[in-house]
PDB file of C-alpha atoms and ligand atoms in Angstrom:
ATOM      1  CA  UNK A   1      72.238 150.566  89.138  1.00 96.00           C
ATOM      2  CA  UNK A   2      74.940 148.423  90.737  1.00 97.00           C
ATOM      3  CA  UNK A   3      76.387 149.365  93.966  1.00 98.00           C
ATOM      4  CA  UNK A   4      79.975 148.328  95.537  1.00 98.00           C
ATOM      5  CA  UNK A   5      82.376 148.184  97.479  1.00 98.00           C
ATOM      6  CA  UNK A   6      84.901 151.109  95.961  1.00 98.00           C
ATOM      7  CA  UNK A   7      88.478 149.574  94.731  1.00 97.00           C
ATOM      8  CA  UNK A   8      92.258 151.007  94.543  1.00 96.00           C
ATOM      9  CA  UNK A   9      91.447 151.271  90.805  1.00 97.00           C
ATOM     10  CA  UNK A  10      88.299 153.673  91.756  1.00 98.00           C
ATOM     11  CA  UNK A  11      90.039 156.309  92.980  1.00 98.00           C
ATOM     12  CA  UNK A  12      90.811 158.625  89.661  1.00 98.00           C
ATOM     13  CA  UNK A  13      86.910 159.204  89.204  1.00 98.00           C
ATOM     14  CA  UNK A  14      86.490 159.462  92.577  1.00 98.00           C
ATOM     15  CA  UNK A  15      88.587 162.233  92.527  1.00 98.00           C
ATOM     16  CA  UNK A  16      86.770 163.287  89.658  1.00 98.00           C
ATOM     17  CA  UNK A  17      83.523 163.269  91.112  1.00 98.00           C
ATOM     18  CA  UNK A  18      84.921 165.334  94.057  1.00 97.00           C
ATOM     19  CA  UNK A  19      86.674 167.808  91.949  1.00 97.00           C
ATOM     20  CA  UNK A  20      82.893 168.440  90.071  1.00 98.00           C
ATOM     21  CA  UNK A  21      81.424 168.856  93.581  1.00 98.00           C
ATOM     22  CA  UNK A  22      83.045 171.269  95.884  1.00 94.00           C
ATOM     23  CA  UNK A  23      80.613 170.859  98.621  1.00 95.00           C
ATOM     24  CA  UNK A  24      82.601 167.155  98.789  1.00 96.00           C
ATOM     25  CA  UNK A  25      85.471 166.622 101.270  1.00 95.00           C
ATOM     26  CA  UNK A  26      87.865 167.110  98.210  1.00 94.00           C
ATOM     27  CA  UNK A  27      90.255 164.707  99.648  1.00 97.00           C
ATOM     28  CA  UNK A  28      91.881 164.045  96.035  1.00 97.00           C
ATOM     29  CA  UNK A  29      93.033 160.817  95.038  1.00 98.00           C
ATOM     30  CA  UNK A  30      96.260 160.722  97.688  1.00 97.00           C
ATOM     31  CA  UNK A  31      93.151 161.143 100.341  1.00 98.00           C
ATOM     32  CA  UNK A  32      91.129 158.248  98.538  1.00 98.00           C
ATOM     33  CA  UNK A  33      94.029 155.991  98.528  1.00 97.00           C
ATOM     34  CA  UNK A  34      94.623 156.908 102.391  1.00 97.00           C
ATOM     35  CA  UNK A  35      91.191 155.898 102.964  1.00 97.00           C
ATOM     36  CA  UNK A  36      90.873 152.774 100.878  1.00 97.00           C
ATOM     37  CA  UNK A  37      93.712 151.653 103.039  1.00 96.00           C
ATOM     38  CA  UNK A  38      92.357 151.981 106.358  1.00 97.00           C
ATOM     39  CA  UNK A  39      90.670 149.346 108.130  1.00 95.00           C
ATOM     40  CA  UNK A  40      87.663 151.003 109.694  1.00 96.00           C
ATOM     41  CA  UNK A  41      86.631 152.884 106.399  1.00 98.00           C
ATOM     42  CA  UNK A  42      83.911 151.537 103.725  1.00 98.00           C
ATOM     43  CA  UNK A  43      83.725 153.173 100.748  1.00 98.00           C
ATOM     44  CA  UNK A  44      80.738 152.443  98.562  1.00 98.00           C
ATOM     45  CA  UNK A  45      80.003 153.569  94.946  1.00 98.00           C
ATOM     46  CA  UNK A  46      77.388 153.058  92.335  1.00 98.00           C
ATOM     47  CA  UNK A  47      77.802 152.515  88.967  1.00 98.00           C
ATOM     48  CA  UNK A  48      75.462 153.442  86.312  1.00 97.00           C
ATOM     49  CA  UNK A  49      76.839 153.146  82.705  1.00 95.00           C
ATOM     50  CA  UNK A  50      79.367 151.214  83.596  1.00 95.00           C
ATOM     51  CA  UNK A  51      81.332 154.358  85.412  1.00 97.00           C
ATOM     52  CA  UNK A  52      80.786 155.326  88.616  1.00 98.00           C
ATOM     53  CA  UNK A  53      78.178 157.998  89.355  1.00 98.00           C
ATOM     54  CA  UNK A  54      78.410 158.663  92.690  1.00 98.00           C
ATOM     55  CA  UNK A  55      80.251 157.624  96.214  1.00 98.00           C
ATOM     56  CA  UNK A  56      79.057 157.291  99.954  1.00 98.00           C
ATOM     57  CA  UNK A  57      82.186 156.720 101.950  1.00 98.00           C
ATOM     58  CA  UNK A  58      82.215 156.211 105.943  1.00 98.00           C
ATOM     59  CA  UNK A  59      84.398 155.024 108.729  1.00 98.00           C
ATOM     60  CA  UNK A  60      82.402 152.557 111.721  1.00 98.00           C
ATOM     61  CA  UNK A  61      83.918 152.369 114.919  1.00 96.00           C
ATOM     62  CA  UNK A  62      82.252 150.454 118.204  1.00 96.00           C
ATOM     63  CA  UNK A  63      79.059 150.171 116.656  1.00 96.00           C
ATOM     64  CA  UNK A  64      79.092 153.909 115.553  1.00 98.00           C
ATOM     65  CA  UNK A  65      79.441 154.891 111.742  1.00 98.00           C
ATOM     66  CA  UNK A  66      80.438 157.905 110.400  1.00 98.00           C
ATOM     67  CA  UNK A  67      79.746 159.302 107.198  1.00 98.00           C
ATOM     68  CA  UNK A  68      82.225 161.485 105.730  1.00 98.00           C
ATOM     69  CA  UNK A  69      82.388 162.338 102.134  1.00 98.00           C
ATOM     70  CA  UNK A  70      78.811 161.910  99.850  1.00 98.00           C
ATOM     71  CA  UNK A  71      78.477 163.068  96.249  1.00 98.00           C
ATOM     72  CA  UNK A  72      76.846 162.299  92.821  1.00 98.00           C
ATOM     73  CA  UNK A  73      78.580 163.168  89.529  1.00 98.00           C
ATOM     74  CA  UNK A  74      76.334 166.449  88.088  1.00 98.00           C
ATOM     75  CA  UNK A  75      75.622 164.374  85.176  1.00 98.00           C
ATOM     76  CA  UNK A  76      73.595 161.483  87.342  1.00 98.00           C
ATOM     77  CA  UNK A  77      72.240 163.831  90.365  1.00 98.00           C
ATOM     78  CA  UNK A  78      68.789 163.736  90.604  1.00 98.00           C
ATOM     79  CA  UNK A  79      68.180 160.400  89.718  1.00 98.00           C
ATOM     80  CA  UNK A  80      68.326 158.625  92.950  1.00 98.00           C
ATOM     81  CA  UNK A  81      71.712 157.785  92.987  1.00 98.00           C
ATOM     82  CA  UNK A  82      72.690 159.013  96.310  1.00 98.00           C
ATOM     83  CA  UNK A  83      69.385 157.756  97.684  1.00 98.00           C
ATOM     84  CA  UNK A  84      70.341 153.701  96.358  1.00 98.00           C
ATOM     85  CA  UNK A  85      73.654 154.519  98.179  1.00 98.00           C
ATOM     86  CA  UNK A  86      72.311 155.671 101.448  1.00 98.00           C
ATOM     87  CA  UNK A  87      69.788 152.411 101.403  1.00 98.00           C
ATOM     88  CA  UNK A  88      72.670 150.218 100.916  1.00 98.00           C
ATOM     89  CA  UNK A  89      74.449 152.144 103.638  1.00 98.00           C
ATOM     90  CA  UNK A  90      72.299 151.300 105.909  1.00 98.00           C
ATOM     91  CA  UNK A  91      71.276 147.662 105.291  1.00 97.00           C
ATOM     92  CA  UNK A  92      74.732 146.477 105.812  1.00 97.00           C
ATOM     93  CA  UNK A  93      75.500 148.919 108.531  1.00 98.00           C
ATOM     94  CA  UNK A  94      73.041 146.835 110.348  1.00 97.00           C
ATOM     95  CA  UNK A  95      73.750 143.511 108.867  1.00 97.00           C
ATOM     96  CA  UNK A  96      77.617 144.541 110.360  1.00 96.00           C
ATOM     97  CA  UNK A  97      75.832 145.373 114.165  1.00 96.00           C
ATOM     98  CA  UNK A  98      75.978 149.245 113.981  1.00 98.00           C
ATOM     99  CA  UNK A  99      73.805 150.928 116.602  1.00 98.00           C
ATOM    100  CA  UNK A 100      73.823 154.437 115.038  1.00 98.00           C
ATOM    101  CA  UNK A 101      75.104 156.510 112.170  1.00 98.00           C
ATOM    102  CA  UNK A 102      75.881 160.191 112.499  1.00 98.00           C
ATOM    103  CA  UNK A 103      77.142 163.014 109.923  1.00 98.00           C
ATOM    104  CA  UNK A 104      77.965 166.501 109.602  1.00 97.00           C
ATOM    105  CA  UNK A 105      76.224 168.522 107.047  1.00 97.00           C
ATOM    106  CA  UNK A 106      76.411 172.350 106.149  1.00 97.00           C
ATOM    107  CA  UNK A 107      72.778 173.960 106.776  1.00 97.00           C
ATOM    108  CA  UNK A 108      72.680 176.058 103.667  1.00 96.00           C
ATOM    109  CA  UNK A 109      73.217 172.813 101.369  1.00 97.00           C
ATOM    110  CA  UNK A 110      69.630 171.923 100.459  1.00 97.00           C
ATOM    111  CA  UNK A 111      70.238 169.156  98.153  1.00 98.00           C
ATOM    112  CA  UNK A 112      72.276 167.396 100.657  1.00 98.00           C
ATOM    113  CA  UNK A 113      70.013 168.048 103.771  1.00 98.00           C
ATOM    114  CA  UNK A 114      66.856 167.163 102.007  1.00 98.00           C
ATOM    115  CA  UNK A 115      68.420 163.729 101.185  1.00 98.00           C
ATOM    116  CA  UNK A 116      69.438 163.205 104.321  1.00 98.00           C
ATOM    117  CA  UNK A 117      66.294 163.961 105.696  1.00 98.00           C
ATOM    118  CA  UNK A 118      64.305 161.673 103.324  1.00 98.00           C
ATOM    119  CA  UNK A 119      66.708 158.939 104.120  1.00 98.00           C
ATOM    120  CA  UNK A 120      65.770 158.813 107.684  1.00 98.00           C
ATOM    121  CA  UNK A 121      68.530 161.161 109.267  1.00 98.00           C
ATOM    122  CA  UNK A 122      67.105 164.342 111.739  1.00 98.00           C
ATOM    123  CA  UNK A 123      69.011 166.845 113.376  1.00 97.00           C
ATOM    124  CA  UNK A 124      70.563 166.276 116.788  1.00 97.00           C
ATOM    125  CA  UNK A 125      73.125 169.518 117.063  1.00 97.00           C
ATOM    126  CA  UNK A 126      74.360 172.390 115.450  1.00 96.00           C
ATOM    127  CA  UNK A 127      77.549 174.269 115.316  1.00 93.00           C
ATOM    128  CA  UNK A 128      76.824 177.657 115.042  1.00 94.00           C
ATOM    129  CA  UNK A 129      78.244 180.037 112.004  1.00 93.00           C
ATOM    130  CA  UNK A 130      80.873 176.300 111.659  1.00 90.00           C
ATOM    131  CA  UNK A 131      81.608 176.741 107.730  1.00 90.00           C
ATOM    132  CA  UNK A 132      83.416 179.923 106.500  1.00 87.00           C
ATOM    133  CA  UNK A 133      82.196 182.060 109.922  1.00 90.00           C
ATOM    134  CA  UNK A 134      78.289 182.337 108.240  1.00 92.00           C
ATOM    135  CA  UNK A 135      76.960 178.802 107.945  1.00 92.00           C
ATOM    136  CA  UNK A 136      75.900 176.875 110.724  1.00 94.00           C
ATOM    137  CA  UNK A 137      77.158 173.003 110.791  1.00 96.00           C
ATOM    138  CA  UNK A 138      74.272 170.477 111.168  1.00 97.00           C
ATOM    139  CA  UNK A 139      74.996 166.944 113.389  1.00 98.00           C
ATOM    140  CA  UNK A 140      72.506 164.726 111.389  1.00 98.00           C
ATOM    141  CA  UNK A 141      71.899 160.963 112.511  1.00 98.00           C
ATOM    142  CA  UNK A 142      69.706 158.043 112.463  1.00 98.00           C
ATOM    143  CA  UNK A 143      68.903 154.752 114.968  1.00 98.00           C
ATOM    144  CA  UNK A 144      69.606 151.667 112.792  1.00 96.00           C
TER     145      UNK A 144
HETATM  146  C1  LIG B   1      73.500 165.698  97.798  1.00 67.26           C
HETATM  147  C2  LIG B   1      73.680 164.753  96.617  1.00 67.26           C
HETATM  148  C3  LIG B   1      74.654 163.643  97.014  1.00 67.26           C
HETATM  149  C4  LIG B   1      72.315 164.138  96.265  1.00 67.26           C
HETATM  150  O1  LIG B   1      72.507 163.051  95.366  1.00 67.26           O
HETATM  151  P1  LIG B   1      71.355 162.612  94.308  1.00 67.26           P
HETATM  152  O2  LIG B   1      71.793 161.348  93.685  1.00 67.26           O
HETATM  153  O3  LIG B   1      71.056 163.744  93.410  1.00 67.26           O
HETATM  154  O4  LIG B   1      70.129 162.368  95.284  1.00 67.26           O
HETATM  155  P2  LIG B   1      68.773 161.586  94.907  1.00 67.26           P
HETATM  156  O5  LIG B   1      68.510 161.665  93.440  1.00 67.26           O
HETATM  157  O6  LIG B   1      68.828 160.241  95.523  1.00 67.26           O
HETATM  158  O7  LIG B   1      67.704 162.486  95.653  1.00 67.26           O
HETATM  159  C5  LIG B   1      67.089 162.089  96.842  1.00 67.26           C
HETATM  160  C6  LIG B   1      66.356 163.255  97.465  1.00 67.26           C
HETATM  161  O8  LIG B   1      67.284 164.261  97.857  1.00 67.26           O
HETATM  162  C7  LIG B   1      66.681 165.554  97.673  1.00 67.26           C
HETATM  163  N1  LIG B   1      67.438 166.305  96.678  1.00 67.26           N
HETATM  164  C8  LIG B   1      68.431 165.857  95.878  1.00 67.26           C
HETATM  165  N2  LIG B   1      68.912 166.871  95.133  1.00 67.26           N
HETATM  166  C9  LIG B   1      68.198 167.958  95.466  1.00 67.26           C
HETATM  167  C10 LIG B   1      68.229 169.309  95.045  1.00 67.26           C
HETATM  168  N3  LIG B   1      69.100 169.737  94.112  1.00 67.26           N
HETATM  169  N4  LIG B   1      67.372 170.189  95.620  1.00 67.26           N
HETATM  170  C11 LIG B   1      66.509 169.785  96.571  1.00 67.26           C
HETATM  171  N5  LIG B   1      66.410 168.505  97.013  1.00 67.26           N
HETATM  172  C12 LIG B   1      67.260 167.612  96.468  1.00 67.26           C
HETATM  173  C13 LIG B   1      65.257 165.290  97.224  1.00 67.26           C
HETATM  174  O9  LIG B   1      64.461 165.152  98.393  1.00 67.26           O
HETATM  175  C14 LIG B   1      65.404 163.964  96.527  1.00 67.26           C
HETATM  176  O10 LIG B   1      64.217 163.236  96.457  1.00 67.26           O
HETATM  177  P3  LIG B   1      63.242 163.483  95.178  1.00 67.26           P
HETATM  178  O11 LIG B   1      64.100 163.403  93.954  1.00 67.26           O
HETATM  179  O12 LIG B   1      62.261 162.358  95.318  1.00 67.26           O
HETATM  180  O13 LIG B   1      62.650 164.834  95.367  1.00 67.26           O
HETATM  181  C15 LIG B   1      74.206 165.506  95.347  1.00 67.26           C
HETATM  182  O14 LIG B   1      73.368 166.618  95.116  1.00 67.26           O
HETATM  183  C16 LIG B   1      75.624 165.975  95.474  1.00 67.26           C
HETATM  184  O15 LIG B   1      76.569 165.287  95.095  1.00 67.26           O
HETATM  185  N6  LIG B   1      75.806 167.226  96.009  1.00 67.26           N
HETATM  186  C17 LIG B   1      77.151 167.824  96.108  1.00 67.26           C
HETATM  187  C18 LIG B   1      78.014 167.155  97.147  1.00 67.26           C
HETATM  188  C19 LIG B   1      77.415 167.295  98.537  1.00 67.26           C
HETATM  189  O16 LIG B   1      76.721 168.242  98.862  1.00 67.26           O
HETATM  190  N7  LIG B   1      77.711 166.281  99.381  1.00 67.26           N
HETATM  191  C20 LIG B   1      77.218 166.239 100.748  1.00 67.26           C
HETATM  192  C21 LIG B   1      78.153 166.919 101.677  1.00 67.26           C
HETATM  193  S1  LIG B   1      77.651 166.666 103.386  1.00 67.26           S
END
């Protein structure tokens, strides 16, 4: 598995990947190109087969790093994809001097949560009943 820095010419399958995972931010490819543009935001992706299989993409500020938008094409989940891309997250979050690195997660989405959990990340808040009125939002985050 390679992992990279995403490119402008990433963002159709980025898209793609979104569009196959609705628990995504489904910012679309206008959002991606928004993103690739701005200065504070790092979006990495790993290819296996020569495409891209899946995306971690976050935005660090004064030693504080957000993630924002995670997901693994259907076709590679389960296969440590999203796992390689957290590592990598985190080795050059550190290599770049960031202190901590925080996300928001819906509570009902167990795939997401238990990866989250496994890569180090433990609950620090909740919004209560955040996503659609039922679901509570978890504030997930980890020292680096
Ligand atoms: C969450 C997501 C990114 C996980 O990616 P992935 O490449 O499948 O994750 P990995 O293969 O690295 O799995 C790592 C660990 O996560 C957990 N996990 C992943 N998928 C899981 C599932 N469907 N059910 C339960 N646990 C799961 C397991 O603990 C797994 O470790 P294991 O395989 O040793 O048991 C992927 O399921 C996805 O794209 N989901 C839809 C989008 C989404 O929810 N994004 C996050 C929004 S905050």
């Amino acid at each position: 598995m390679k992992i990279r820095r995403a490119v402008l010419s990433d963002v159709a399958r980025l898209a793609a990947i979104e569009a196959l995972q609705p628990a995504s931010a489904g910012w679309g490819e206008n959002g991606w190109q928004t993103e690739l543009n701005t200065s504070a935001a790092q979006i990495w992706c790993a290819e296996q087969n020569d495409e891209v299989a899946g995306f971690v993409s976050l935005r660090l500020a004064a030693g504080l790093a957000e993630i924002l938008n995670v997901a693994v094409h259907p076709q590679y989940c389960r296969q440590g994809v999203g796992s390689a891309l957290l590592a990598q997250v985190w080795r050059t979050l550190k290599e770049q001097g960031a202190q901590e690195v925080t996300l928001e997660v819906n509570a009902q989405n167990i795939a997401a949560t238990a990866l989250y959990k496994k890569m180090g990340l433990t609950e620090m808040g909740r919004r209560k009943k955040f996503y659609h009125h039922t679901d509570d939002a978890l504030i997930m985050g980890k020292r680096l």
